[in-house]
PDB file of C-alpha atoms in Angstrom:
ATOM      1  CA  ARG A 235    -108.217 -50.444  33.981  1.00 91.00           C
ATOM      2  CA  GLY A 236    -104.898 -49.379  33.256  1.00 95.00           C
ATOM      3  CA  LEU A 237    -102.682 -52.143  35.401  1.00 97.00           C
ATOM      4  CA  THR A 238     -99.256 -51.719  35.492  1.00 97.00           C
ATOM      5  CA  ASP A 239     -98.773 -54.846  38.503  1.00 97.00           C
ATOM      6  CA  ILE A 240    -100.174 -57.599  38.530  1.00 97.00           C
ATOM      7  CA  SER A 241     -97.981 -58.753  41.361  1.00 96.00           C
ATOM      8  CA  LEU A 242    -101.401 -59.473  43.545  1.00 96.00           C
ATOM      9  CA  LEU A 243    -102.358 -62.552  41.212  1.00 96.00           C
ATOM     10  CA  GLU A 244     -99.486 -64.338  42.188  1.00 95.00           C
ATOM     11  CA  ARG A 245    -101.347 -65.856  45.352  1.00 96.00           C
ATOM     12  CA  PHE A 246    -104.322 -66.967  42.987  1.00 97.00           C
ATOM     13  CA  ILE A 247    -102.201 -70.391  42.106  1.00 96.00           C
ATOM     14  CA  HIS A 248    -105.578 -72.435  41.353  1.00 97.00           C
ATOM     15  CA  LEU A 249    -106.693 -69.473  38.664  1.00 98.00           C
ATOM     16  CA  ARG A 250    -107.304 -71.265  35.113  1.00 98.00           C
ATOM     17  CA  TYR A 251    -109.000 -68.539  32.692  1.00 98.00           C
ATOM     18  CA  VAL A 252    -107.111 -64.800  33.011  1.00 98.00           C
ATOM     19  CA  ASP A 253    -107.617 -62.453  30.941  1.00 98.00           C
ATOM     20  CA  LEU A 254    -105.824 -58.729  31.668  1.00 98.00           C
ATOM     21  CA  SER A 255    -106.468 -57.624  27.832  1.00 98.00           C
ATOM     22  CA  LYS A 256    -106.174 -53.426  27.487  1.00 98.00           C
ATOM     23  CA  ASN A 257    -104.475 -52.587  30.483  1.00 98.00           C
ATOM     24  CA  LYS A 258    -100.390 -51.172  30.293  1.00 98.00           C
ATOM     25  CA  LEU A 259     -98.546 -54.382  31.481  1.00 98.00           C
ATOM     26  CA  GLN A 260     -94.843 -54.592  30.660  1.00 97.00           C
ATOM     27  CA  ASP A 261     -94.166 -57.599  32.920  1.00 96.00           C
ATOM     28  CA  LEU A 262     -95.896 -60.872  32.901  1.00 97.00           C
ATOM     29  CA  SER A 263     -93.649 -62.635  35.431  1.00 96.00           C
ATOM     30  CA  PRO A 264     -95.965 -62.873  38.512  1.00 96.00           C
ATOM     31  CA  LEU A 265     -98.021 -65.562  36.626  1.00 97.00           C
ATOM     32  CA  SER A 266     -95.401 -67.433  36.651  1.00 96.00           C
ATOM     33  CA  SER A 267     -96.771 -69.442  39.871  1.00 96.00           C
ATOM     34  CA  LEU A 268     -99.953 -69.756  38.320  1.00 97.00           C
ATOM     35  CA  THR A 269     -99.050 -73.498  37.393  1.00 96.00           C
ATOM     36  CA  GLN A 270    -102.729 -74.633  36.848  1.00 97.00           C
ATOM     37  CA  LEU A 271    -103.367 -71.775  34.274  1.00 98.00           C
ATOM     38  CA  LEU A 272    -105.404 -72.894  30.935  1.00 98.00           C
ATOM     39  CA  TRP A 273    -106.183 -70.170  29.013  1.00 98.00           C
ATOM     40  CA  LEU A 274    -104.215 -66.643  29.010  1.00 98.00           C
ATOM     41  CA  LYS A 275    -105.798 -62.918  27.183  1.00 98.00           C
ATOM     42  CA  VAL A 276    -103.390 -59.863  27.089  1.00 98.00           C
ATOM     43  CA  ASP A 277    -104.197 -58.023  24.129  1.00 98.00           C
ATOM     44  CA  GLY A 278    -103.642 -54.624  23.778  1.00 98.00           C
ATOM     45  CA  ASN A 279    -100.850 -53.843  26.591  1.00 98.00           C
ATOM     46  CA  LEU A 280     -97.312 -52.873  26.210  1.00 98.00           C
ATOM     47  CA  LEU A 281     -95.572 -55.448  25.885  1.00 98.00           C
ATOM     48  CA  THR A 282     -92.314 -55.625  24.192  1.00 97.00           C
ATOM     49  CA  SER A 283     -91.837 -59.681  25.050  1.00 96.00           C
ATOM     50  CA  ALA A 284     -94.193 -62.570  24.547  1.00 96.00           C
ATOM     51  CA  SER A 285     -91.461 -64.911  26.680  1.00 96.00           C
ATOM     52  CA  MET A 286     -92.730 -66.320  30.270  1.00 95.00           C
ATOM     53  CA  GLN A 287     -92.146 -69.077  32.025  1.00 95.00           C
ATOM     54  CA  GLU A 288     -92.959 -72.289  30.786  1.00 96.00           C
ATOM     55  CA  LEU A 289     -96.811 -73.265  32.117  1.00 97.00           C
ATOM     56  CA  PRO A 290     -97.441 -77.050  32.389  1.00 96.00           C
ATOM     57  CA  TYR A 291    -100.829 -77.012  31.294  1.00 98.00           C
ATOM     58  CA  LEU A 292    -101.521 -73.442  29.367  1.00 98.00           C
ATOM     59  CA  GLN A 293    -103.312 -74.205  25.913  1.00 98.00           C
ATOM     60  CA  VAL A 294    -104.438 -70.770  24.269  1.00 98.00           C
ATOM     61  CA  ILE A 295    -102.169 -67.369  24.626  1.00 98.00           C
ATOM     62  CA  SER A 296    -103.562 -64.419  22.994  1.00 98.00           C
ATOM     63  CA  PHE A 297    -100.903 -61.680  23.225  1.00 98.00           C
ATOM     64  CA  ASP A 298    -102.508 -59.360  20.365  1.00 98.00           C
ATOM     65  CA  ARG A 299    -101.987 -55.173  19.914  1.00 98.00           C
ATOM     66  CA  ASN A 300     -99.133 -55.518  21.839  1.00 98.00           C
ATOM     67  CA  HIS A 301     -95.190 -53.848  21.086  1.00 98.00           C
ATOM     68  CA  ILE A 302     -93.699 -57.463  20.612  1.00 98.00           C
ATOM     69  CA  LYS A 303     -90.724 -57.667  18.395  1.00 96.00           C
ATOM     70  CA  ASP A 304     -89.403 -61.358  17.879  1.00 95.00           C
ATOM     71  CA  LEU A 305     -91.332 -64.734  18.921  1.00 95.00           C
ATOM     72  CA  GLU A 306     -88.483 -66.138  21.633  1.00 94.00           C
ATOM     73  CA  GLY A 307     -88.773 -67.747  24.925  1.00 94.00           C
ATOM     74  CA  ILE A 308     -92.650 -69.356  24.189  1.00 96.00           C
ATOM     75  CA  THR A 309     -92.181 -72.456  25.537  1.00 95.00           C
ATOM     76  CA  HIS A 310     -95.643 -74.242  26.867  1.00 96.00           C
ATOM     77  CA  PRO A 311     -96.068 -78.127  26.118  1.00 95.00           C
ATOM     78  CA  LEU A 312     -99.376 -78.119  25.629  1.00 97.00           C
ATOM     79  CA  LEU A 313    -100.274 -74.874  24.143  1.00 98.00           C
ATOM     80  CA  ALA A 314    -102.340 -75.361  20.662  1.00 98.00           C
ATOM     81  CA  ASN A 315    -103.218 -72.493  19.903  1.00 98.00           C
ATOM     82  CA  LEU A 316    -101.142 -68.794  19.807  1.00 98.00           C
ATOM     83  CA  SER A 317    -101.971 -65.232  18.299  1.00 98.00           C
ATOM     84  CA  LEU A 318     -99.761 -62.339  18.235  1.00 98.00           C
ATOM     85  CA  LYS A 319    -101.893 -60.268  15.835  1.00 98.00           C
ATOM     86  CA  GLU A 320    -100.548 -56.585  15.087  1.00 98.00           C
ATOM     87  CA  ASN A 321     -97.037 -56.533  17.068  1.00 98.00           C
ATOM     88  CA  LYS A 322     -93.810 -55.399  15.555  1.00 97.00           C
ATOM     89  CA  ILE A 323     -92.498 -59.117  14.906  1.00 97.00           C
ATOM     90  CA  GLN A 324     -90.096 -58.895  11.872  1.00 95.00           C
ATOM     91  CA  THR A 325     -89.070 -62.537  11.630  1.00 93.00           C
ATOM     92  CA  ALA A 326     -90.550 -66.145  11.947  1.00 92.00           C
ATOM     93  CA  LEU A 327     -87.556 -66.996  14.074  1.00 93.00           C
ATOM     94  CA  GLY A 328     -87.679 -67.948  17.346  1.00 93.00           C
ATOM     95  CA  LEU A 329     -90.534 -70.988  17.595  1.00 94.00           C
ATOM     96  CA  SER A 330     -89.541 -74.407  18.350  1.00 91.00           C
ATOM     97  CA  HIS A 331     -91.238 -77.954  17.471  1.00 90.00           C
ATOM     98  CA  ASP A 332     -89.427 -79.479  20.342  1.00 91.00           C
ATOM     99  CA  GLN A 333     -90.773 -76.823  23.436  1.00 91.00           C
ATOM    100  CA  LEU A 334     -94.191 -76.074  21.131  1.00 95.00           C
ATOM    101  CA  SER A 335     -94.980 -79.786  20.019  1.00 93.00           C
ATOM    102  CA  SER A 336     -99.107 -79.070  20.386  1.00 96.00           C
ATOM    103  CA  LEU A 337     -99.238 -76.137  18.747  1.00 97.00           C
ATOM    104  CA  GLN A 338    -101.945 -76.375  15.777  1.00 97.00           C
ATOM    105  CA  VAL A 339    -103.147 -72.762  15.145  1.00 98.00           C
ATOM    106  CA  LEU A 340    -100.490 -69.738  14.769  1.00 98.00           C
ATOM    107  CA  GLU A 341    -102.107 -65.972  14.149  1.00 98.00           C
ATOM    108  CA  LEU A 342     -99.047 -63.571  12.933  1.00 98.00           C
ATOM    109  CA  ARG A 343    -101.489 -61.058  11.292  1.00 98.00           C
ATOM    110  CA  GLY A 344    -100.575 -57.211  10.825  1.00 98.00           C
ATOM    111  CA  ASN A 345     -96.760 -57.750  11.643  1.00 98.00           C
ATOM    112  CA  GLU A 346     -93.488 -57.031   9.803  1.00 97.00           C
ATOM    113  CA  ILE A 347     -92.821 -60.671   8.712  1.00 97.00           C
ATOM    114  CA  LYS A 348     -90.527 -60.308   5.235  1.00 96.00           C
ATOM    115  CA  THR A 349     -90.451 -64.159   4.821  1.00 95.00           C
ATOM    116  CA  THR A 350     -91.683 -67.136   6.335  1.00 94.00           C
ATOM    117  CA  ALA A 351     -88.383 -69.131   6.716  1.00 93.00           C
ATOM    118  CA  GLY A 352     -87.276 -70.237  10.092  1.00 91.00           C
ATOM    119  CA  LEU A 353     -91.348 -71.036  11.407  1.00 92.00           C
ATOM    120  CA  GLY A 354     -89.770 -73.984  13.456  1.00 88.00           C
ATOM    121  CA  VAL A 355     -93.264 -75.582  14.418  1.00 92.00           C
ATOM    122  CA  SER A 356     -94.099 -77.873  11.575  1.00 88.00           C
ATOM    123  CA  LYS A 357     -97.174 -79.478  13.000  1.00 92.00           C
ATOM    124  CA  LEU A 358     -99.314 -76.269  12.725  1.00 97.00           C
ATOM    125  CA  LYS A 359    -102.836 -76.705  10.958  1.00 98.00           C
ATOM    126  CA  LYS A 360    -104.216 -73.154  10.508  1.00 98.00           C
ATOM    127  CA  LEU A 361    -101.234 -70.325   9.828  1.00 98.00           C
ATOM    128  CA  TYR A 362    -102.229 -66.948   9.519  1.00 98.00           C
ATOM    129  CA  LEU A 363     -99.849 -64.637   7.954  1.00 98.00           C
ATOM    130  CA  ALA A 364    -101.679 -61.557   6.404  1.00 98.00           C
ATOM    131  CA  GLN A 365    -100.649 -58.133   6.209  1.00 98.00           C
ATOM    132  CA  ASN A 366     -97.535 -58.570   6.697  1.00 98.00           C
ATOM    133  CA  ALA A 367     -94.409 -57.558   4.111  1.00 97.00           C
ATOM    134  CA  ILE A 368     -93.722 -61.561   3.180  1.00 97.00           C
ATOM    135  CA  CYS A 369     -92.046 -61.442  -0.243  1.00 96.00           C
ATOM    136  CA  SER A 370     -90.851 -65.038  -0.680  1.00 93.00           C
ATOM    137  CA  LEU A 371     -92.029 -68.246   0.906  1.00 95.00           C
ATOM    138  CA  GLU A 372     -89.222 -70.776   2.577  1.00 94.00           C
ATOM    139  CA  GLY A 373     -89.619 -73.726   4.684  1.00 92.00           C
ATOM    140  CA  LEU A 374     -93.148 -74.641   4.086  1.00 94.00           C
ATOM    141  CA  GLU A 375     -92.065 -78.530   2.770  1.00 93.00           C
ATOM    142  CA  ASP A 376     -92.030 -79.112   6.367  1.00 92.00           C
ATOM    143  CA  PHE A 377     -95.816 -78.236   7.074  1.00 95.00           C
ATOM    144  CA  GLU A 378     -97.313 -81.692   6.642  1.00 96.00           C
ATOM    145  CA  GLU A 379    -100.203 -81.027   8.263  1.00 97.00           C
ATOM    146  CA  LEU A 380    -101.125 -77.927   7.375  1.00 98.00           C
ATOM    147  CA  GLU A 381    -104.876 -77.209   6.015  1.00 98.00           C
ATOM    148  CA  THR A 382    -105.265 -73.393   6.109  1.00 98.00           C
ATOM    149  CA  LEU A 383    -102.992 -70.912   5.012  1.00 98.00           C
ATOM    150  CA  HIS A 384    -103.671 -67.268   4.796  1.00 98.00           C
ATOM    151  CA  LEU A 385    -101.095 -64.634   2.942  1.00 98.00           C
ATOM    152  CA  ARG A 386    -103.684 -61.783   1.985  1.00 98.00           C
ATOM    153  CA  GLY A 387    -102.119 -58.303   1.790  1.00 98.00           C
ATOM    154  CA  ASN A 388     -98.660 -59.258   1.639  1.00 98.00           C
ATOM    155  CA  LYS A 389     -95.912 -58.480  -1.624  1.00 97.00           C
ATOM    156  CA  LEU A 390     -95.527 -61.742  -2.894  1.00 98.00           C
ATOM    157  CA  GLU A 391     -95.235 -61.809  -6.805  1.00 97.00           C
ATOM    158  CA  ALA A 392     -93.805 -65.655  -7.345  1.00 96.00           C
ATOM    159  CA  LEU A 393     -95.558 -68.325  -5.662  1.00 97.00           C
ATOM    160  CA  ASP A 394     -92.638 -70.487  -5.343  1.00 95.00           C
ATOM    161  CA  GLY A 395     -91.480 -72.459  -2.007  1.00 94.00           C
ATOM    162  CA  PHE A 396     -95.058 -74.657  -2.098  1.00 96.00           C
ATOM    163  CA  SER A 397     -94.423 -77.938  -2.028  1.00 95.00           C
ATOM    164  CA  ASP A 398     -96.219 -81.869  -2.921  1.00 95.00           C
ATOM    165  CA  SER A 399     -95.575 -82.578   0.723  1.00 96.00           C
ATOM    166  CA  MET A 400     -98.122 -79.740   1.990  1.00 97.00           C
ATOM    167  CA  LYS A 401    -100.576 -82.904   1.491  1.00 96.00           C
ATOM    168  CA  CYS A 402    -103.295 -81.076   3.652  1.00 98.00           C
ATOM    169  CA  LEU A 403    -103.435 -77.486   2.396  1.00 98.00           C
ATOM    170  CA  GLN A 404    -107.172 -77.246   1.433  1.00 98.00           C
ATOM    171  CA  TYR A 405    -107.637 -73.078   2.246  1.00 98.00           C
ATOM    172  CA  LEU A 406    -104.869 -70.979   0.668  1.00 98.00           C
ATOM    173  CA  ASN A 407    -105.851 -67.377   0.559  1.00 98.00           C
ATOM    174  CA  LEU A 408    -103.586 -64.691  -1.629  1.00 98.00           C
ATOM    175  CA  ARG A 409    -105.993 -61.904  -1.764  1.00 98.00           C
ATOM    176  CA  SER A 410    -104.107 -58.331  -2.584  1.00 98.00           C
ATOM    177  CA  ASN A 411    -100.720 -59.595  -3.497  1.00 98.00           C
ATOM    178  CA  GLY A 412     -98.467 -59.257  -6.851  1.00 98.00           C
ATOM    179  CA  ILE A 413     -99.249 -62.243  -8.565  1.00 98.00           C
ATOM    180  CA  ARG A 414     -99.512 -61.304 -12.398  1.00 97.00           C
ATOM    181  CA  SER A 415     -99.124 -64.301 -14.418  1.00 95.00           C
ATOM    182  CA  PHE A 416    -101.203 -67.831 -14.891  1.00 96.00           C
ATOM    183  CA  GLN A 417     -97.499 -69.645 -14.826  1.00 95.00           C
ATOM    184  CA  GLU A 418     -97.375 -68.724 -11.185  1.00 97.00           C
ATOM    185  CA  VAL A 419    -100.766 -69.978 -10.228  1.00 97.00           C
ATOM    186  CA  GLU A 420     -99.296 -72.932 -12.158  1.00 96.00           C
ATOM    187  CA  LYS A 421     -97.177 -73.859  -9.509  1.00 97.00           C
ATOM    188  CA  LEU A 422     -99.952 -74.188  -6.513  1.00 98.00           C
ATOM    189  CA  GLN A 423    -100.523 -77.657  -8.856  1.00 97.00           C
ATOM    190  CA  VAL A 424     -98.011 -79.188  -6.331  1.00 97.00           C
ATOM    191  CA  LEU A 425    -100.931 -79.027  -3.899  1.00 98.00           C
ATOM    192  CA  PRO A 426    -102.955 -82.044  -4.224  1.00 96.00           C
ATOM    193  CA  MET A 427    -105.227 -81.477  -1.208  1.00 97.00           C
ATOM    194  CA  LEU A 428    -106.285 -77.920  -2.855  1.00 98.00           C
ATOM    195  CA  GLN A 429    -109.663 -77.070  -2.574  1.00 98.00           C
ATOM    196  CA  ALA A 430    -110.373 -73.059  -2.054  1.00 98.00           C
ATOM    197  CA  LEU A 431    -108.576 -70.692  -3.582  1.00 98.00           C
ATOM    198  CA  VAL A 432    -108.548 -66.774  -2.614  1.00 98.00           C
ATOM    199  CA  LEU A 433    -106.958 -64.398  -5.652  1.00 98.00           C
ATOM    200  CA  THR A 434    -108.996 -61.531  -5.445  1.00 97.00           C
ATOM    201  CA  ASP A 435    -107.244 -58.058  -6.173  1.00 98.00           C
ATOM    202  CA  ASN A 436    -104.412 -59.945  -7.423  1.00 98.00           C
ATOM    203  CA  PRO A 437    -103.482 -58.167 -10.992  1.00 98.00           C
ATOM    204  CA  CYS A 438    -104.254 -61.708 -12.551  1.00 97.00           C
ATOM    205  CA  ALA A 439    -107.596 -61.776 -11.349  1.00 97.00           C
ATOM    206  CA  GLU A 440    -108.135 -58.453 -14.066  1.00 96.00           C
ATOM    207  CA  GLU A 441    -107.553 -61.088 -16.584  1.00 94.00           C
ATOM    208  CA  PRO A 442    -109.997 -61.606 -19.202  1.00 92.00           C
ATOM    209  CA  ASP A 443    -111.703 -65.172 -18.564  1.00 92.00           C
ATOM    210  CA  TYR A 444    -109.502 -65.305 -15.112  1.00 96.00           C
ATOM    211  CA  ARG A 445    -111.353 -67.948 -13.096  1.00 96.00           C
ATOM    212  CA  LEU A 446    -111.424 -70.533 -16.501  1.00 96.00           C
ATOM    213  CA  ALA A 447    -107.628 -69.949 -16.674  1.00 96.00           C
ATOM    214  CA  VAL A 448    -107.470 -70.616 -13.114  1.00 97.00           C
ATOM    215  CA  LEU A 449    -109.772 -73.702 -13.284  1.00 97.00           C
ATOM    216  CA  SER A 450    -107.922 -75.539 -16.087  1.00 96.00           C
ATOM    217  CA  ARG A 451    -104.509 -75.228 -14.080  1.00 96.00           C
ATOM    218  CA  LEU A 452    -105.928 -76.622 -11.313  1.00 97.00           C
ATOM    219  CA  PRO A 453    -109.211 -78.118 -11.871  1.00 95.00           C
ATOM    220  CA  GLN A 454    -109.527 -80.132  -8.791  1.00 95.00           C
ATOM    221  CA  LEU A 455    -110.437 -76.476  -6.910  1.00 97.00           C
ATOM    222  CA  GLN A 456    -114.206 -76.461  -5.429  1.00 97.00           C
ATOM    223  CA  ARG A 457    -114.153 -73.091  -4.763  1.00 97.00           C
ATOM    224  CA  LEU A 458    -112.561 -69.728  -6.161  1.00 97.00           C
ATOM    225  CA  ASP A 459    -112.398 -66.280  -4.436  1.00 97.00           C
ATOM    226  CA  LYS A 460    -115.216 -67.831  -1.993  1.00 89.00           C
ATOM    227  CA  GLU A 461    -117.761 -69.030  -5.071  1.00 95.00           C
ATOM    228  CA  LEU A 462    -118.152 -72.392  -5.755  1.00 96.00           C
ATOM    229  CA  ILE A 463    -117.164 -73.606  -9.209  1.00 95.00           C
ATOM    230  CA  GLU A 464    -119.990 -74.468 -11.253  1.00 93.00           C
ATOM    231  CA  GLU A 465    -120.372 -77.460 -13.416  1.00 93.00           C
ATOM    232  CA  ASP A 466    -120.446 -76.127 -16.489  1.00 94.00           C
ATOM    233  CA  GLU A 467    -117.566 -74.166 -15.540  1.00 94.00           C
ATOM    234  CA  ARG A 468    -115.669 -76.849 -14.831  1.00 94.00           C
ATOM    235  CA  GLU A 469    -116.004 -78.396 -18.190  1.00 94.00           C
ATOM    236  CA  GLU A 470    -115.485 -75.570 -20.265  1.00 95.00           C
ATOM    237  CA  ALA A 471    -111.970 -75.491 -18.170  1.00 94.00           C
ATOM    238  CA  GLU A 472    -111.335 -78.923 -18.642  1.00 93.00           C
ATOM    239  CA  GLN A 473    -111.743 -78.161 -22.745  1.00 93.00           C
ATOM    240  CA  ILE A 474    -109.389 -75.507 -22.321  1.00 92.00           C
ATOM    241  CA  ARG A 475    -106.532 -77.591 -20.144  1.00 90.00           C
ATOM    242  CA  LEU A 476    -107.119 -80.539 -23.455  1.00 92.00           C
ATOM    243  CA  THR A 477    -106.739 -77.619 -25.975  1.00 90.00           C
ATOM    244  CA  ARG A 478    -103.190 -76.498 -24.274  1.00 87.00           C
ATOM    245  CA  LEU A 479    -101.743 -79.847 -23.743  1.00 86.00           C
ATOM    246  CA  GLU A 480    -102.602 -80.938 -27.238  1.00 87.00           C
ATOM    247  CA  LYS A 481    -101.032 -77.653 -28.649  1.00 82.00           C
TER     248      LYS A 481
END
């Protein structure tokens, strides 16, 4: 509605669900009196910061499609789901586990992040980093509870940075990166629970017998590029793996 001022909301202290999307807001300070707020959506505004007064019961926030440049000032203790899609964020620094101890889902798709270093929220279960400019994976060893990691459309050429401490990671999307060799894919062997991997639109996916080459290195996979692994495919990959070991 083209709103620029929401000070009228200050008096509605019992509001729990607020959607202010598609306005022209630059300031959310009037919301600081809404201490009962559970859910907030402010997509498509003119915000340059996600910083707000701490709200004790807030569980879901969406700041998609704003002009936010960093992750500073987000400190809601019960926040479980935070979305900052399509902003101008360049660094993963700024989030603190001490202040966001309940955060489980973090959506940072379509920003300008270059490395995963500094993401200080290690209890995450789902992390979405597609369509950034990530060329190095750092600090992932702290994500012991992470189950889903989306890295589609980045600039990864190497797969260093994964750790055997990531013992819950089941789904990994690496589509549209620059992974050329199966030696890089082999580094994913450290992920004990990896079941679904997406490698489409990487140079290595153009190689002959690509699926068998991946499966012989990661025999625990259940799906590759969204397709289930067939039993005869699994047996053939196992033979290739054994032959390689003998050599």
